Amino acid sequence: LTGMYFLGFFMALFVGWVIKIASKYKSTGIFVTEIPIYRVPRWKNTVLTMYQKSRTFVVEAGKVIIVISVVLWVLQTYGPADKMQAISDKYTAQIEAAGNDKAVLTELEIQQASARLKASYAGIIGQRIEPIIKPLGFDWKIGISLLTSFAAREVFVGTMATLYSAGPDAVDDEAGKFKRLRAKMAAERDPETGKPVYTTAVAISLLLFYAFAMQCMSTLAVVRKETRSWGMMFAMLAYMTALAYFSSFIAYQLLA
């Protein structure tokens, strides 16, 4: 993890240097700022400043966050009506047949959630982009997780647990976190080659992707608020995604 932090730090310096060289803007002077006098803060001013900053974030950045959150929720929740109805009918019949067997009912509910996510619009997008992310070592399951984790990177694990029908206990298991999810991912095999899907090369590729990709809607919202420019926000999203893609591509192709 320390290596990932240093990687991000030095890459930020490198990208800043490249932008400086490529930018047409030339500095015309020296930036000078006066250091304020340090005093014990006044609680009234502190609270007022906190309120103003929080309100600005909620009002300005919150608009973008809400819109993106709603879009992601719709993509994960809804899909083609015929496919969703077929899944609902299939598992409703199985749940009714299971009776009061809690273990079976829980497993069926987990499988239904996985099937619904796969058939959702997010699932369809994940499967459509698989040829694009295949050179990175990613399959459609990772594709869906990349899409949903745009809300927050932590969502990646929850999405993978749902797709692999690992269930909530995969995250909350005190005896060993993610034990069930790890077991299912370790057993996953590529249908074409028969080799394990998740290898060291895939892991490093995924780490590099998340190290450089702009997978955070809150950050984009703040950039939009501070720069007051949609163009700047999308430019940052584009170049960071491209940087993440090619870094993962090079790493996977060299290690696979």
PDB file of C-alpha atoms in Angstrom:
ATOM      1  CA  LEU A   1       0.000   0.000   0.000  1.00  0.00           C
ATOM      2  CA  THR A   2       2.880   2.358   0.725  1.00  0.00           C
ATOM      3  CA  GLY A   3       4.144   1.687  -2.775  1.00  0.00           C
ATOM      4  CA  MET A   4       0.749   2.677  -4.190  1.00  0.00           C
ATOM      5  CA  TYR A   5       0.868   5.990  -2.331  1.00  0.00           C
ATOM      6  CA  PHE A   6       4.354   6.748  -3.617  1.00  0.00           C
ATOM      7  CA  LEU A   7       3.301   5.714  -7.124  1.00  0.00           C
ATOM      8  CA  GLY A   8       0.405   8.165  -7.031  1.00  0.00           C
ATOM      9  CA  PHE A   9       2.613  10.905  -5.598  1.00  0.00           C
ATOM     10  CA  PHE A  10       5.330  10.649  -8.239  1.00  0.00           C
ATOM     11  CA  MET A  11       2.806  10.220 -11.043  1.00  0.00           C
ATOM     12  CA  ALA A  12       1.108  13.445  -9.905  1.00  0.00           C
ATOM     13  CA  LEU A  13       4.459  15.241 -10.135  1.00  0.00           C
ATOM     14  CA  PHE A  14       5.086  13.768 -13.579  1.00  0.00           C
ATOM     15  CA  VAL A  15       1.642  14.693 -14.904  1.00  0.00           C
ATOM     16  CA  GLY A  16       2.013  18.204 -13.502  1.00  0.00           C
ATOM     17  CA  TRP A  17       5.344  18.553 -15.287  1.00  0.00           C
ATOM     18  CA  VAL A  18       3.850  17.315 -18.566  1.00  0.00           C
ATOM     19  CA  ILE A  19       0.922  19.735 -18.289  1.00  0.00           C
ATOM     20  CA  LYS A  20       3.331  22.574 -17.563  1.00  0.00           C
ATOM     21  CA  ILE A  21       5.368  21.763 -20.681  1.00  0.00           C
ATOM     22  CA  ALA A  22       2.299  21.317 -22.874  1.00  0.00           C
ATOM     23  CA  SER A  23       0.395  24.308 -21.523  1.00  0.00           C
ATOM     24  CA  LYS A  24       0.526  27.594 -23.403  1.00  0.00           C
ATOM     25  CA  TYR A  25       0.278  29.514 -20.149  1.00  0.00           C
ATOM     26  CA  LYS A  26       3.539  31.035 -19.002  1.00  0.00           C
ATOM     27  CA  SER A  27       4.089  32.396 -15.526  1.00  0.00           C
ATOM     28  CA  THR A  28       4.686  36.156 -15.519  1.00  0.00           C
ATOM     29  CA  GLY A  29       5.623  36.609 -11.895  1.00  0.00           C
ATOM     30  CA  ILE A  30       6.288  35.037  -8.543  1.00  0.00           C
ATOM     31  CA  PHE A  31       3.388  33.991  -6.383  1.00  0.00           C
ATOM     32  CA  VAL A  32       3.679  35.566  -2.953  1.00  0.00           C
ATOM     33  CA  THR A  33       1.255  35.123  -0.096  1.00  0.00           C
ATOM     34  CA  GLU A  34       1.297  36.703   3.312  1.00  0.00           C
ATOM     35  CA  ILE A  35       1.416  34.312   6.233  1.00  0.00           C
ATOM     36  CA  PRO A  36      -1.388  35.195   8.638  1.00  0.00           C
ATOM     37  CA  ILE A  37      -0.848  35.914  12.307  1.00  0.00           C
ATOM     38  CA  TYR A  38      -1.593  32.801  14.329  1.00  0.00           C
ATOM     39  CA  ARG A  39      -4.050  33.293  17.163  1.00  0.00           C
ATOM     40  CA  VAL A  40      -6.371  31.125  19.181  1.00  0.00           C
ATOM     41  CA  PRO A  41      -9.409  30.673  16.916  1.00  0.00           C
ATOM     42  CA  ARG A  42     -12.719  32.218  17.858  1.00  0.00           C
ATOM     43  CA  TRP A  43     -15.415  29.574  18.135  1.00  0.00           C
ATOM     44  CA  LYS A  44     -18.015  31.795  16.514  1.00  0.00           C
ATOM     45  CA  ASN A  45     -15.859  32.345  13.425  1.00  0.00           C
ATOM     46  CA  THR A  46     -14.877  28.678  13.314  1.00  0.00           C
ATOM     47  CA  VAL A  47     -18.464  27.445  13.438  1.00  0.00           C
ATOM     48  CA  LEU A  48     -19.589  30.049  10.900  1.00  0.00           C
ATOM     49  CA  THR A  49     -16.806  29.081   8.489  1.00  0.00           C
ATOM     50  CA  MET A  50     -17.627  25.381   8.879  1.00  0.00           C
ATOM     51  CA  TYR A  51     -21.283  26.107   8.157  1.00  0.00           C
ATOM     52  CA  GLN A  52     -20.523  28.206   5.082  1.00  0.00           C
ATOM     53  CA  LYS A  53     -18.096  25.654   3.624  1.00  0.00           C
ATOM     54  CA  SER A  54     -20.463  22.755   4.309  1.00  0.00           C
ATOM     55  CA  ARG A  55     -23.409  24.606   2.818  1.00  0.00           C
ATOM     56  CA  THR A  56     -21.407  25.504  -0.284  1.00  0.00           C
ATOM     57  CA  PHE A  57     -20.392  21.876  -0.774  1.00  0.00           C
ATOM     58  CA  VAL A  58     -23.924  20.544  -0.305  1.00  0.00           C
ATOM     59  CA  VAL A  59     -25.539  23.163  -2.539  1.00  0.00           C
ATOM     60  CA  GLU A  60     -22.941  23.268  -5.319  1.00  0.00           C
ATOM     61  CA  ALA A  61     -21.264  19.847  -5.381  1.00  0.00           C
ATOM     62  CA  GLY A  62     -24.322  18.096  -3.983  1.00  0.00           C
ATOM     63  CA  LYS A  63     -26.281  18.713  -7.167  1.00  0.00           C
ATOM     64  CA  VAL A  64     -23.778  16.790  -9.267  1.00  0.00           C
ATOM     65  CA  ILE A  65     -23.455  14.016  -6.673  1.00  0.00           C
ATOM     66  CA  ILE A  66     -27.222  13.520  -6.491  1.00  0.00           C
ATOM     67  CA  VAL A  67     -27.586  13.352 -10.268  1.00  0.00           C
ATOM     68  CA  ILE A  68     -24.776  10.802 -10.629  1.00  0.00           C
ATOM     69  CA  SER A  69     -26.090   8.773  -7.671  1.00  0.00           C
ATOM     70  CA  VAL A  70     -29.560   8.582  -9.194  1.00  0.00           C
ATOM     71  CA  VAL A  71     -28.161   7.544 -12.576  1.00  0.00           C
ATOM     72  CA  LEU A  72     -26.040   4.781 -11.003  1.00  0.00           C
ATOM     73  CA  TRP A  73     -28.985   3.577  -8.921  1.00  0.00           C
ATOM     74  CA  VAL A  74     -31.235   3.386 -11.980  1.00  0.00           C
ATOM     75  CA  LEU A  75     -28.585   1.503 -13.954  1.00  0.00           C
ATOM     76  CA  GLN A  76     -28.128  -1.055 -11.159  1.00  0.00           C
ATOM     77  CA  THR A  77     -31.810  -1.459 -10.321  1.00  0.00           C
ATOM     78  CA  TYR A  78     -33.567  -1.533 -13.677  1.00  0.00           C
ATOM     79  CA  GLY A  79     -33.124  -3.476 -16.886  1.00  0.00           C
ATOM     80  CA  PRO A  80     -35.136  -4.794 -19.842  1.00  0.00           C
ATOM     81  CA  ALA A  81     -38.602  -5.572 -18.499  1.00  0.00           C
ATOM     82  CA  ASP A  82     -38.826  -9.041 -20.059  1.00  0.00           C
ATOM     83  CA  LYS A  83     -35.518 -10.202 -18.576  1.00  0.00           C
ATOM     84  CA  MET A  84     -36.270  -8.773 -15.148  1.00  0.00           C
ATOM     85  CA  GLN A  85     -39.713 -10.363 -15.135  1.00  0.00           C
ATOM     86  CA  ALA A  86     -38.283 -13.730 -16.172  1.00  0.00           C
ATOM     87  CA  ILE A  87     -35.799 -13.614 -13.296  1.00  0.00           C
ATOM     88  CA  SER A  88     -38.530 -12.599 -10.860  1.00  0.00           C
ATOM     89  CA  ASP A  89     -40.822 -15.437 -11.987  1.00  0.00           C
ATOM     90  CA  LYS A  90     -38.017 -17.998 -11.835  1.00  0.00           C
ATOM     91  CA  TYR A  91     -36.904 -17.201  -8.313  1.00  0.00           C
ATOM     92  CA  THR A  92     -40.409 -16.565  -6.982  1.00  0.00           C
ATOM     93  CA  ALA A  93     -41.316 -20.137  -7.877  1.00  0.00           C
ATOM     94  CA  GLN A  94     -38.138 -21.495  -6.288  1.00  0.00           C
ATOM     95  CA  ILE A  95     -38.627 -19.427  -3.125  1.00  0.00           C
ATOM     96  CA  GLU A  96     -42.196 -20.689  -2.764  1.00  0.00           C
ATOM     97  CA  ALA A  97     -40.990 -24.256  -3.248  1.00  0.00           C
ATOM     98  CA  ALA A  98     -38.292 -23.797  -0.588  1.00  0.00           C
ATOM     99  CA  GLY A  99     -40.890 -23.321   2.132  1.00  0.00           C
ATOM    100  CA  ASN A 100     -39.467 -22.186   5.469  1.00  0.00           C
ATOM    101  CA  ASP A 101     -35.906 -23.373   4.928  1.00  0.00           C
ATOM    102  CA  LYS A 102     -34.024 -20.189   5.858  1.00  0.00           C
ATOM    103  CA  ALA A 103     -30.682 -21.356   4.474  1.00  0.00           C
ATOM    104  CA  VAL A 104     -32.183 -22.149   1.073  1.00  0.00           C
ATOM    105  CA  LEU A 105     -34.232 -18.940   1.055  1.00  0.00           C
ATOM    106  CA  THR A 106     -31.160 -16.844   1.828  1.00  0.00           C
ATOM    107  CA  GLU A 107     -29.167 -18.521  -0.934  1.00  0.00           C
ATOM    108  CA  LEU A 108     -31.989 -18.017  -3.444  1.00  0.00           C
ATOM    109  CA  GLU A 109     -32.304 -14.339  -2.542  1.00  0.00           C
ATOM    110  CA  ILE A 110     -28.555 -13.880  -3.028  1.00  0.00           C
ATOM    111  CA  GLN A 111     -28.687 -15.633  -6.396  1.00  0.00           C
ATOM    112  CA  GLN A 112     -31.670 -13.525  -7.444  1.00  0.00           C
ATOM    113  CA  ALA A 113     -29.821 -10.305  -6.579  1.00  0.00           C
ATOM    114  CA  SER A 114     -26.855 -11.501  -8.631  1.00  0.00           C
ATOM    115  CA  ALA A 115     -29.055 -12.400 -11.604  1.00  0.00           C
ATOM    116  CA  ARG A 116     -30.891  -9.068 -11.451  1.00  0.00           C
ATOM    117  CA  LEU A 117     -27.630  -7.119 -11.376  1.00  0.00           C
ATOM    118  CA  LYS A 118     -26.315  -9.055 -14.370  1.00  0.00           C
ATOM    119  CA  ALA A 119     -29.534  -8.360 -16.309  1.00  0.00           C
ATOM    120  CA  SER A 120     -29.673  -4.683 -15.288  1.00  0.00           C
ATOM    121  CA  TYR A 121     -28.576  -1.841 -17.518  1.00  0.00           C
ATOM    122  CA  ALA A 122     -25.330  -1.654 -15.535  1.00  0.00           C
ATOM    123  CA  GLY A 123     -24.812  -5.355 -16.219  1.00  0.00           C
ATOM    124  CA  ILE A 124     -25.516  -4.881 -19.903  1.00  0.00           C
ATOM    125  CA  ILE A 125     -23.011  -2.021 -20.090  1.00  0.00           C
ATOM    126  CA  GLY A 126     -20.437  -4.120 -18.240  1.00  0.00           C
ATOM    127  CA  GLN A 127     -20.855  -6.946 -20.733  1.00  0.00           C
ATOM    128  CA  ARG A 128     -20.747  -4.557 -23.696  1.00  0.00           C
ATOM    129  CA  ILE A 129     -17.462  -2.993 -22.589  1.00  0.00           C
ATOM    130  CA  GLU A 130     -15.806  -6.355 -21.910  1.00  0.00           C
ATOM    131  CA  PRO A 131     -13.979  -6.366 -25.292  1.00  0.00           C
ATOM    132  CA  ILE A 132     -12.533  -2.952 -24.383  1.00  0.00           C
ATOM    133  CA  ILE A 133     -11.304  -3.947 -20.927  1.00  0.00           C
ATOM    134  CA  LYS A 134     -10.298  -7.492 -21.878  1.00  0.00           C
ATOM    135  CA  PRO A 135      -6.721  -6.374 -22.753  1.00  0.00           C
ATOM    136  CA  LEU A 136      -6.425  -5.219 -19.136  1.00  0.00           C
ATOM    137  CA  GLY A 137      -7.290  -8.698 -17.878  1.00  0.00           C
ATOM    138  CA  PHE A 138     -10.793  -7.649 -16.810  1.00  0.00           C
ATOM    139  CA  ASP A 139     -14.006  -9.549 -17.490  1.00  0.00           C
ATOM    140  CA  TRP A 140     -17.592  -8.303 -17.539  1.00  0.00           C
ATOM    141  CA  LYS A 141     -17.951  -8.748 -13.776  1.00  0.00           C
ATOM    142  CA  ILE A 142     -15.081  -6.362 -13.139  1.00  0.00           C
ATOM    143  CA  GLY A 143     -16.589  -4.096 -15.801  1.00  0.00           C
ATOM    144  CA  ILE A 144     -19.842  -3.832 -13.845  1.00  0.00           C
ATOM    145  CA  SER A 145     -17.923  -3.234 -10.625  1.00  0.00           C
ATOM    146  CA  LEU A 146     -15.869  -0.477 -12.251  1.00  0.00           C
ATOM    147  CA  LEU A 147     -19.086   1.220 -13.282  1.00  0.00           C
ATOM    148  CA  THR A 148     -20.817   0.979  -9.902  1.00  0.00           C
ATOM    149  CA  SER A 149     -17.664   1.931  -7.975  1.00  0.00           C
ATOM    150  CA  PHE A 150     -17.785   5.340  -9.594  1.00  0.00           C
ATOM    151  CA  ALA A 151     -19.928   6.274  -6.603  1.00  0.00           C
ATOM    152  CA  ALA A 152     -17.123   5.173  -4.262  1.00  0.00           C
ATOM    153  CA  ARG A 153     -14.287   2.726  -4.728  1.00  0.00           C
ATOM    154  CA  GLU A 154     -15.448   0.657  -1.770  1.00  0.00           C
ATOM    155  CA  VAL A 155     -18.561  -0.276  -3.761  1.00  0.00           C
ATOM    156  CA  PHE A 156     -16.352  -2.485  -5.957  1.00  0.00           C
ATOM    157  CA  VAL A 157     -16.174  -5.202  -3.284  1.00  0.00           C
ATOM    158  CA  GLY A 158     -19.908  -5.151  -2.613  1.00  0.00           C
ATOM    159  CA  THR A 159     -20.706  -5.406  -6.317  1.00  0.00           C
ATOM    160  CA  MET A 160     -18.335  -8.340  -6.778  1.00  0.00           C
ATOM    161  CA  ALA A 161     -19.900 -10.065  -3.765  1.00  0.00           C
ATOM    162  CA  THR A 162     -23.344  -9.644  -5.332  1.00  0.00           C
ATOM    163  CA  LEU A 163     -22.210 -10.896  -8.737  1.00  0.00           C
ATOM    164  CA  TYR A 164     -20.598 -13.979  -7.215  1.00  0.00           C
ATOM    165  CA  SER A 165     -23.612 -14.594  -4.976  1.00  0.00           C
ATOM    166  CA  ALA A 166     -21.350 -14.309  -1.975  1.00  0.00           C
ATOM    167  CA  GLY A 167     -23.952 -12.520   0.097  1.00  0.00           C
ATOM    168  CA  PRO A 168     -23.570  -9.948   2.860  1.00  0.00           C
ATOM    169  CA  ASP A 169     -21.751 -12.425   5.106  1.00  0.00           C
ATOM    170  CA  ALA A 170     -18.854 -12.290   2.654  1.00  0.00           C
ATOM    171  CA  VAL A 171     -18.149  -8.819   3.952  1.00  0.00           C
ATOM    172  CA  ASP A 172     -19.254  -9.230   7.567  1.00  0.00           C
ATOM    173  CA  ASP A 173     -17.754 -12.620   8.347  1.00  0.00           C
ATOM    174  CA  GLU A 174     -15.728 -12.105  11.530  1.00  0.00           C
ATOM    175  CA  ALA A 175     -13.909 -15.441  11.152  1.00  0.00           C
ATOM    176  CA  GLY A 176     -12.397 -14.272   7.895  1.00  0.00           C
ATOM    177  CA  LYS A 177     -13.493 -11.257   5.891  1.00  0.00           C
ATOM    178  CA  PHE A 178     -14.383 -11.931   2.289  1.00  0.00           C
ATOM    179  CA  LYS A 179     -13.687 -15.653   2.767  1.00  0.00           C
ATOM    180  CA  ARG A 180     -16.601 -16.786   0.658  1.00  0.00           C
ATOM    181  CA  LEU A 181     -15.980 -14.199  -2.036  1.00  0.00           C
ATOM    182  CA  ARG A 182     -12.297 -15.096  -2.189  1.00  0.00           C
ATOM    183  CA  ALA A 183     -13.126 -18.781  -2.555  1.00  0.00           C
ATOM    184  CA  LYS A 184     -15.493 -18.158  -5.455  1.00  0.00           C
ATOM    185  CA  MET A 185     -13.096 -15.795  -7.192  1.00  0.00           C
ATOM    186  CA  ALA A 186     -10.230 -18.264  -6.747  1.00  0.00           C
ATOM    187  CA  ALA A 187     -12.348 -20.983  -8.349  1.00  0.00           C
ATOM    188  CA  GLU A 188     -13.337 -18.804 -11.323  1.00  0.00           C
ATOM    189  CA  ARG A 189     -11.979 -20.079 -14.639  1.00  0.00           C
ATOM    190  CA  ASP A 190     -11.821 -18.491 -18.069  1.00  0.00           C
ATOM    191  CA  PRO A 191     -14.330 -20.413 -20.254  1.00  0.00           C
ATOM    192  CA  GLU A 192     -12.047 -20.086 -23.282  1.00  0.00           C
ATOM    193  CA  THR A 193      -8.682 -21.056 -21.789  1.00  0.00           C
ATOM    194  CA  GLY A 194      -9.646 -22.844 -18.593  1.00  0.00           C
ATOM    195  CA  LYS A 195      -7.070 -20.799 -16.692  1.00  0.00           C
ATOM    196  CA  PRO A 196      -7.810 -18.844 -13.491  1.00  0.00           C
ATOM    197  CA  VAL A 197      -9.471 -15.493 -14.145  1.00  0.00           C
ATOM    198  CA  TYR A 198      -7.873 -13.752 -11.189  1.00  0.00           C
ATOM    199  CA  THR A 199      -4.102 -13.883 -11.357  1.00  0.00           C
ATOM    200  CA  THR A 200      -1.280 -11.705 -10.067  1.00  0.00           C
ATOM    201  CA  ALA A 201      -1.247  -9.876 -13.398  1.00  0.00           C
ATOM    202  CA  VAL A 202      -4.968  -9.066 -13.092  1.00  0.00           C
ATOM    203  CA  ALA A 203      -4.526  -7.911  -9.494  1.00  0.00           C
ATOM    204  CA  ILE A 204      -1.676  -5.543 -10.378  1.00  0.00           C
ATOM    205  CA  SER A 205      -3.572  -4.293 -13.415  1.00  0.00           C
ATOM    206  CA  LEU A 206      -6.614  -3.539 -11.257  1.00  0.00           C
ATOM    207  CA  LEU A 207      -4.505  -1.803  -8.608  1.00  0.00           C
ATOM    208  CA  LEU A 208      -2.909   0.425 -11.228  1.00  0.00           C
ATOM    209  CA  PHE A 209      -6.286   1.242 -12.735  1.00  0.00           C
ATOM    210  CA  TYR A 210      -7.661   2.394  -9.402  1.00  0.00           C
ATOM    211  CA  ALA A 211      -4.440   4.247  -8.598  1.00  0.00           C
ATOM    212  CA  PHE A 212      -4.865   6.541 -11.605  1.00  0.00           C
ATOM    213  CA  ALA A 213      -8.553   6.466 -12.583  1.00  0.00           C
ATOM    214  CA  MET A 214     -10.956   9.179 -11.476  1.00  0.00           C
ATOM    215  CA  GLN A 215     -13.393   6.800  -9.771  1.00  0.00           C
ATOM    216  CA  CYS A 216     -14.974   9.337  -7.437  1.00  0.00           C
ATOM    217  CA  MET A 217     -18.035  11.364  -8.284  1.00  0.00           C
ATOM    218  CA  SER A 218     -17.535  13.609  -5.234  1.00  0.00           C
ATOM    219  CA  THR A 219     -14.144  14.729  -6.546  1.00  0.00           C
ATOM    220  CA  LEU A 220     -15.616  15.492  -9.950  1.00  0.00           C
ATOM    221  CA  ALA A 221     -18.385  17.467  -8.298  1.00  0.00           C
ATOM    222  CA  VAL A 222     -15.866  19.544  -6.343  1.00  0.00           C
ATOM    223  CA  VAL A 223     -13.790  20.168  -9.488  1.00  0.00           C
ATOM    224  CA  ARG A 224     -16.924  21.359 -11.264  1.00  0.00           C
ATOM    225  CA  LYS A 225     -17.734  23.658  -8.346  1.00  0.00           C
ATOM    226  CA  GLU A 226     -14.242  25.109  -7.968  1.00  0.00           C
ATOM    227  CA  THR A 227     -13.465  25.598 -11.665  1.00  0.00           C
ATOM    228  CA  ARG A 228     -17.050  26.417 -12.682  1.00  0.00           C
ATOM    229  CA  SER A 229     -16.343  24.482 -15.848  1.00  0.00           C
ATOM    230  CA  TRP A 230     -17.877  21.269 -17.121  1.00  0.00           C
ATOM    231  CA  GLY A 231     -15.094  21.097 -19.695  1.00  0.00           C
ATOM    232  CA  MET A 232     -12.377  21.003 -17.042  1.00  0.00           C
ATOM    233  CA  MET A 233     -14.234  18.293 -15.156  1.00  0.00           C
ATOM    234  CA  PHE A 234     -14.646  16.074 -18.212  1.00  0.00           C
ATOM    235  CA  ALA A 235     -11.067  16.767 -19.320  1.00  0.00           C
ATOM    236  CA  MET A 236      -9.773  15.518 -15.964  1.00  0.00           C
ATOM    237  CA  LEU A 237     -12.033  12.469 -16.148  1.00  0.00           C
ATOM    238  CA  ALA A 238     -10.840  11.699 -19.679  1.00  0.00           C
ATOM    239  CA  TYR A 239      -7.096  12.041 -19.133  1.00  0.00           C
ATOM    240  CA  MET A 240      -7.099  10.140 -15.830  1.00  0.00           C
ATOM    241  CA  THR A 241      -9.161   7.323 -17.326  1.00  0.00           C
ATOM    242  CA  ALA A 242      -6.782   7.143 -20.293  1.00  0.00           C
ATOM    243  CA  LEU A 243      -3.771   7.128 -17.965  1.00  0.00           C
ATOM    244  CA  ALA A 244      -5.326   4.353 -15.879  1.00  0.00           C
ATOM    245  CA  TYR A 245      -6.230   2.311 -18.953  1.00  0.00           C
ATOM    246  CA  PHE A 246      -2.805   2.405 -20.574  1.00  0.00           C
ATOM    247  CA  SER A 247      -0.999   1.803 -17.271  1.00  0.00           C
ATOM    248  CA  SER A 248      -3.117  -1.287 -16.643  1.00  0.00           C
ATOM    249  CA  PHE A 249      -2.734  -2.387 -20.255  1.00  0.00           C
ATOM    250  CA  ILE A 250       1.067  -2.227 -20.140  1.00  0.00           C
ATOM    251  CA  ALA A 251       1.254  -3.958 -16.756  1.00  0.00           C
ATOM    252  CA  TYR A 252      -1.067  -6.803 -17.734  1.00  0.00           C
ATOM    253  CA  GLN A 253       0.526  -7.408 -21.123  1.00  0.00           C
ATOM    254  CA  LEU A 254       3.985  -7.577 -19.541  1.00  0.00           C
ATOM    255  CA  LEU A 255       2.979  -9.822 -16.632  1.00  0.00           C
ATOM    256  CA  ALA A 256       0.367 -12.102 -18.203  1.00  0.00           C
TER     257      ALA A 256
END
